[in-house]
Coordinates of C-alpha atoms in Angstrom, one line a residue:
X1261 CA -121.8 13.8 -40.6
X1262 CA -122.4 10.1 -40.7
X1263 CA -122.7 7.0 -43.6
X1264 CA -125.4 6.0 -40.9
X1265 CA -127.6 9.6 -41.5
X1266 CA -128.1 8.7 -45.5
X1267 CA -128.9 4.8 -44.5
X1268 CA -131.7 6.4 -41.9
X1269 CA -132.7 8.3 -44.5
X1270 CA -132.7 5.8 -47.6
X1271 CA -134.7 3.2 -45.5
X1272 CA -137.8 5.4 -45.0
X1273 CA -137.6 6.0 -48.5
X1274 CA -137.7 2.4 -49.7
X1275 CA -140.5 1.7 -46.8
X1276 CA -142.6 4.2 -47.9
X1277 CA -142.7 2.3 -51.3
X1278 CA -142.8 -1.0 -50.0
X1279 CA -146.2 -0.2 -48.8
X1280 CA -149.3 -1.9 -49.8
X1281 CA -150.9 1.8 -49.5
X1282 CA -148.2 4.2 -50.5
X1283 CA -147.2 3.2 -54.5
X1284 CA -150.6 5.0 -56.1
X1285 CA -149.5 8.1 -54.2
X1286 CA -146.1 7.4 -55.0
X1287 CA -146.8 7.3 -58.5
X1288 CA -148.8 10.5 -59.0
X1289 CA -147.0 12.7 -56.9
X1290 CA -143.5 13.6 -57.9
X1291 CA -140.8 15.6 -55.8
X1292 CA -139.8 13.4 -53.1
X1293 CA -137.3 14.0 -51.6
X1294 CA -134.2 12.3 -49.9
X1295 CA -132.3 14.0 -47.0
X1296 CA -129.2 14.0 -44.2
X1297 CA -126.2 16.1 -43.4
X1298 CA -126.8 19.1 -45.9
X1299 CA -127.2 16.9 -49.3
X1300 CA -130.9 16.7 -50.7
X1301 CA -132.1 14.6 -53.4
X1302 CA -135.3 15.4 -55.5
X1303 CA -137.1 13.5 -57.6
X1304 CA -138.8 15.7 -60.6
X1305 CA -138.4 19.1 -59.3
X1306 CA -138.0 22.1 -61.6
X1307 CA -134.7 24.3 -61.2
X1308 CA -136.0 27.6 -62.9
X1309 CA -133.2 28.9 -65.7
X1310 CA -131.4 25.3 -66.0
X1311 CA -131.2 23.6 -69.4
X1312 CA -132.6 20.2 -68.3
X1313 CA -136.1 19.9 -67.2
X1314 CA -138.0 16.8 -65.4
X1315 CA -140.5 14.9 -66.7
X1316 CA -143.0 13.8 -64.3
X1317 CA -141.6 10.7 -61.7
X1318 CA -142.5 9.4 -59.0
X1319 CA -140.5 7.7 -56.0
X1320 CA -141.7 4.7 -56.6
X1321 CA -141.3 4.7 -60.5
X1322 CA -138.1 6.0 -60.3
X1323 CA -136.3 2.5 -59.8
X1324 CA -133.1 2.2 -57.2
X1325 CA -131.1 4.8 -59.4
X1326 CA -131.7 7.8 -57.3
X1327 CA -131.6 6.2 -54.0
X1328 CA -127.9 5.0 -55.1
X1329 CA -127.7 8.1 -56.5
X1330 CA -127.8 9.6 -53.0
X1331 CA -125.7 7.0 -51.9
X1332 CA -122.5 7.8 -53.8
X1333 CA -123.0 11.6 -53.3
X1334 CA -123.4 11.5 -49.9
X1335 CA -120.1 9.7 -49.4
X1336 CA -118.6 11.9 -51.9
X1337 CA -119.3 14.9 -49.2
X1338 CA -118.0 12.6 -46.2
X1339 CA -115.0 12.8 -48.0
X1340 CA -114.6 16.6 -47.8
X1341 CA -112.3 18.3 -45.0
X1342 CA -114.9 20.7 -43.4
X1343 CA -113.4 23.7 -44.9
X1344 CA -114.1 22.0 -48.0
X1345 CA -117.5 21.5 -47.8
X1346 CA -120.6 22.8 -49.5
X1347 CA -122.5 24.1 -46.7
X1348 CA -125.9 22.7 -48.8
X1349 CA -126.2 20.5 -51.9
X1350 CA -129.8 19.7 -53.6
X1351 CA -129.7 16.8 -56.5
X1352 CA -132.1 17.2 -59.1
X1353 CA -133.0 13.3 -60.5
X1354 CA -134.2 13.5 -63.3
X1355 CA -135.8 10.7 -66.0
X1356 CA -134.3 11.6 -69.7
X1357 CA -134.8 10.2 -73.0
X1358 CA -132.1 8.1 -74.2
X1359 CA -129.3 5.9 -71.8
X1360 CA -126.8 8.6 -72.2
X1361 CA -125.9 10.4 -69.0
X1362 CA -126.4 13.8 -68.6
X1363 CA -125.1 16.7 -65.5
X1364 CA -125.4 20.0 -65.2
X1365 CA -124.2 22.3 -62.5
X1366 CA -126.9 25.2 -61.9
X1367 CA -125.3 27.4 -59.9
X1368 CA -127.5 29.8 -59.0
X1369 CA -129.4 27.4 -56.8
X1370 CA -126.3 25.6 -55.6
X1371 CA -128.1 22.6 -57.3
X1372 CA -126.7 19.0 -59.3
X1373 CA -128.8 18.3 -62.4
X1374 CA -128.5 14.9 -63.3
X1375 CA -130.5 13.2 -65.6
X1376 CA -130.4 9.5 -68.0
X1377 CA -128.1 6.5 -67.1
X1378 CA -128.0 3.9 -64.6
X1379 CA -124.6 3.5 -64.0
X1380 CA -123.4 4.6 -61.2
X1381 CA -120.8 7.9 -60.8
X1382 CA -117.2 7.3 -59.2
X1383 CA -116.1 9.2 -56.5
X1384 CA -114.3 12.0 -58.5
X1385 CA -117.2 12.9 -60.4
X1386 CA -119.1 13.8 -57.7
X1387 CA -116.2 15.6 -56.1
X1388 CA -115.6 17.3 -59.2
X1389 CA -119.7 18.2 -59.2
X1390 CA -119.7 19.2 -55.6
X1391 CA -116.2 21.7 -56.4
X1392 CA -118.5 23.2 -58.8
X1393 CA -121.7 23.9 -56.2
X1394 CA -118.7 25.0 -53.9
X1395 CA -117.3 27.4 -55.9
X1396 CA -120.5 29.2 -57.6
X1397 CA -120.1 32.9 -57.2
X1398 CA -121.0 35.9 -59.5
X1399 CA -119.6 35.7 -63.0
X1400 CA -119.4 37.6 -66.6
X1401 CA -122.6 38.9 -68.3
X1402 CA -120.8 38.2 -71.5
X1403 CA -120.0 35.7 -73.6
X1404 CA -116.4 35.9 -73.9
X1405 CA -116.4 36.3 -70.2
X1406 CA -118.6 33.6 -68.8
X1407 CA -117.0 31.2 -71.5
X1408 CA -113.6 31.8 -70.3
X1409 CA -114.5 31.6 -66.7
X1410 CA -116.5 28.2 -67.4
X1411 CA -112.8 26.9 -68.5
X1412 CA -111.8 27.9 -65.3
X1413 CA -114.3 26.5 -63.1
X1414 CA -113.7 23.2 -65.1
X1415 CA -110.1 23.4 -63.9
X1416 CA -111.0 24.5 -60.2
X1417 CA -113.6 21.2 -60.3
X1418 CA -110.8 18.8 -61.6
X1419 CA -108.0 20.7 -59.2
X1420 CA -110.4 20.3 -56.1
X1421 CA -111.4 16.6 -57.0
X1422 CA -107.9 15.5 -56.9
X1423 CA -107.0 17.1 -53.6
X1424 CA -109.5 15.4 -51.9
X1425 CA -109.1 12.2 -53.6
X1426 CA -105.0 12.3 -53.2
X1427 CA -104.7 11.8 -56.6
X1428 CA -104.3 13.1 -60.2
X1429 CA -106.8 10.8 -61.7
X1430 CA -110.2 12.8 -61.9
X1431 CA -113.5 11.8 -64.1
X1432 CA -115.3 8.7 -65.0
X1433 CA -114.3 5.8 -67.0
X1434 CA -115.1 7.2 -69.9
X1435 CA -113.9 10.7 -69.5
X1436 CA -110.9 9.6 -67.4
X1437 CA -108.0 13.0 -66.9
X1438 CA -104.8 12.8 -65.7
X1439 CA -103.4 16.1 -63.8
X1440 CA -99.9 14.8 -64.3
X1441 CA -100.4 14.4 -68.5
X1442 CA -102.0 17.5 -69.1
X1443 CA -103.3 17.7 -73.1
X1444 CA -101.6 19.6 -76.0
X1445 CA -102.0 23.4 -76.0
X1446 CA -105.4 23.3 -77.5
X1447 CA -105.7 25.8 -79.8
X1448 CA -108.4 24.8 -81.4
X1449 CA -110.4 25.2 -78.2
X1450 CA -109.2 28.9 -78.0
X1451 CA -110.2 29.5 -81.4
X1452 CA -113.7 28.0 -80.4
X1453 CA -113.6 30.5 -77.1
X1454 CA -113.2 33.4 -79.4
X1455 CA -114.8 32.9 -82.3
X1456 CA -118.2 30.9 -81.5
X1457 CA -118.3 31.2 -77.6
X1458 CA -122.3 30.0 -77.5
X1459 CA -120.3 26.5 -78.7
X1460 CA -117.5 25.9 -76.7
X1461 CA -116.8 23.5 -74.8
X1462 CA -114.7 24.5 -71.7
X1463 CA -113.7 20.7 -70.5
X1464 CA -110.7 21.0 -72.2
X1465 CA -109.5 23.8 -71.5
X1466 CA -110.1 23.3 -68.0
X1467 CA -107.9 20.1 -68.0
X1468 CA -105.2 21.9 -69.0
X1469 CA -105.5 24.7 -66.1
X1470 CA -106.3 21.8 -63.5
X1471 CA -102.6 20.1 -64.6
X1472 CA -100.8 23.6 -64.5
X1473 CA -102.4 23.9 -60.8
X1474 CA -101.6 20.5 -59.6
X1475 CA -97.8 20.8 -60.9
X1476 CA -97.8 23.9 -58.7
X1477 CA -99.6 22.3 -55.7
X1478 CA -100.4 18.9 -55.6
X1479 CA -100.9 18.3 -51.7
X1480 CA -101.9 21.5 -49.6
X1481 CA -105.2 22.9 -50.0
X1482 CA -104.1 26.7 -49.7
X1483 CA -103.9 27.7 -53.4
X1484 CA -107.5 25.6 -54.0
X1485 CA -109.0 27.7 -50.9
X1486 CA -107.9 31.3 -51.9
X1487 CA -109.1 30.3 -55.6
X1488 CA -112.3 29.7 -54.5
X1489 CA -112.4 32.9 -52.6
X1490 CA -111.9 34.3 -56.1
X1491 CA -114.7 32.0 -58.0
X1492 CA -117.0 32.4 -55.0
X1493 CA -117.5 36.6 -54.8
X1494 CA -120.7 37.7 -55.2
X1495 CA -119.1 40.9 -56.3
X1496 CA -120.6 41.5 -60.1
X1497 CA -118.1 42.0 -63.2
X1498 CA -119.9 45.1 -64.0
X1499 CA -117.7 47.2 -66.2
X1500 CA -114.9 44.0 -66.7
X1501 CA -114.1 44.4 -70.3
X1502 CA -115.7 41.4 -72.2
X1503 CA -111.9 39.7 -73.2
X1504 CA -110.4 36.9 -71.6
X1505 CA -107.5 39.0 -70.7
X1506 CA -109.7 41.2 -68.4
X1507 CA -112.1 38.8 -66.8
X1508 CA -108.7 36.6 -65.8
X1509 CA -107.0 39.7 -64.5
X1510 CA -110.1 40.6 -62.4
X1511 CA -110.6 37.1 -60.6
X1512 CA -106.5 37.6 -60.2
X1513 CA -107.5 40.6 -58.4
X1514 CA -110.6 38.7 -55.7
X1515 CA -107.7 35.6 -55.3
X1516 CA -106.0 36.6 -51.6
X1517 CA -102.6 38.2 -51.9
X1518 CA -100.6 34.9 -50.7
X1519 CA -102.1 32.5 -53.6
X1520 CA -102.0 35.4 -56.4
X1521 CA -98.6 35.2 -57.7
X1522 CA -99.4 31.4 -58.1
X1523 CA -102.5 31.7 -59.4
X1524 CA -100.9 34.2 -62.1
X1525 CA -97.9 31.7 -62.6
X1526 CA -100.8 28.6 -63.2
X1527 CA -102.6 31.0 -66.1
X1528 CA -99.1 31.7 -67.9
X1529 CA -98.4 28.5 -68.2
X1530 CA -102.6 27.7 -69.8
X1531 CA -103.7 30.4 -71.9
X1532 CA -101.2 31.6 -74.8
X1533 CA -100.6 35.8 -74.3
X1534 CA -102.2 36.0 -77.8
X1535 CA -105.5 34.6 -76.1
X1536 CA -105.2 36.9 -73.3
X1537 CA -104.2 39.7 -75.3
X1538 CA -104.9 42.7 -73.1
X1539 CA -102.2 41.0 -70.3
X1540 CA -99.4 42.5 -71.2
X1541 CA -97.4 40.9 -69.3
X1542 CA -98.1 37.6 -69.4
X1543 CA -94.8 37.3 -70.7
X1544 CA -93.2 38.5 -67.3
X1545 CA -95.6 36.4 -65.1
X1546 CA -93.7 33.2 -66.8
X1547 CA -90.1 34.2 -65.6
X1548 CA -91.2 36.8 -62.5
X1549 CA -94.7 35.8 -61.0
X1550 CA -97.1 38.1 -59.4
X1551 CA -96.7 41.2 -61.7
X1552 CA -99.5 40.8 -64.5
X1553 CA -100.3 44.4 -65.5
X1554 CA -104.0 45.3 -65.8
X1555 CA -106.4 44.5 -68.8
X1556 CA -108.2 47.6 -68.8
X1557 CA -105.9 50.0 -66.8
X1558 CA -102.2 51.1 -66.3

């Protein structure tokens, strides 16, 4: 992977617009497309089953957002040890109403949403984005479930942006978090988890699981990889109780043997045993980790 593939790449873009012939066919054709070493940028496609849709763009309308756009993700993914890696990326550029910036991760399709705003992302955003594509795997059919493990791929994405970037610092200006002052207990966040799920929010509660994984490894990347073993299974929660308690104990059970103690020692120190209820001994992972009792079983 090269800087030198995406500036191949970008150039035949901004030729093809520079044309005297190409901007009316630019301008009434959308999904173009922008390509090199595994990361893809579209312009106007549709991602069927994602919240934000396109409206109709063309290359050459689009302005130079997308192609810096492209720019700053593709060095994002330089970045990445190979082991790291997302093996295939497609960014969705989308025009929005309104300047305010919007991203979604649709992980189905392994794809980056991103629509309004000219500014430019940093460098941990798009790590943080591409953790997210790295780490999309089967999760809960219901709401409890998939709420609870959205705080925790929040966490992963913050834990794995850090790593790479050697430091605790993740997010954008605006939404700047620091792995080293993790927030409050937020209770009121839980109380959002169980009590109006279709609501929540799971950014903060993924802030505080990123800090409680940092303080336990802040330099190797062995506790990130066997996590992501965990988030990535394609194995289906059929028959996972639909409680916190039980969707945490079953990812517990997908992380590899050597990063599961840790892993159990990172969620005692998150989620309140209250929240996770059906752990009984969440209690027992704070002083001995490794020995969190089943949700739903002896």
């Amino acid at each position: 992977m090269s800087r030198r593939a995406a500036v191949i790449a970008l150039a035949g873009w901004l030729v093809g617009c520079a044309d005297s012939d190409a901007p009316a066919a630019c301008h009434r054709v959308a999904g173009g497309a922008l390509s090199a070493d595994g990361l893809s940028l579209r312009l106007g496609s549709r991602v069927a089953g994602a919240s934000l849709h396109p409206g109709p763009v063309g290359r050459c309308d689009a302005g130079p957002a997308p192609a810096a756009a492209f720019l700053d993700a593709h060095a994002a993914l330089l970045a990445l040890p190979p082991e790291l890696r997302p093996r295939q990326v497609d960014v969705h550029w989308m025009i929005a109403r309104g300047a305010a910036r919007r991203i979604e991760v649709h992980a189905e399709s392994r794809s980056v949403l991103l629509a309004g705003g000219n500014e430019p992302l940093s460098r941990t955003v798009w790590l943080h984005e591409l953790g997210h594509v790295w780490a999309a795997g089967a999760r809960p059919p219901g709401r409890l479930g998939r709420s609870v493990l959205a705080a925790v791929d929040e966490g992963f994405a913050d834990y794995y942006a850090a790593l790479v970037n050697r430091s605790p610092r993740v997010g954008g200006r605006d939404e700047l978090r620091d792995l080293e002052r993790p927030p409050p207990p937020a209770a009121a966040a839980w109380a959002e988890l169980a009590l109006a799920p279709e609501g929540f929010d799971p950014h903060r509660l993924g802030h505080g699981l990123a800090a409680s994984l940092w303080a336990l490894e802040p330099a190797n990347t062995g506790l990130l990889l066997d996590l992501h073993t965990g988030l990535a299974s394609d194995a289906t929660y059929t028959g996972v109780p639909d409680t916190p308690g039980a969707v945490i104990e079953e990812l517990a059970r997908r992380i590899p043997n050597r990063s599961r103690a840790r892993f159990e020692q990172a969620v005692a120190a998150w989620a309140p045993a209250e929240v996770l209820g059906g752990l009984a001994s969440v209690d027992s992972a704070r002083a001995a980790p490794g020995k969190m009792r089943g949700a739903h079983g002896p």
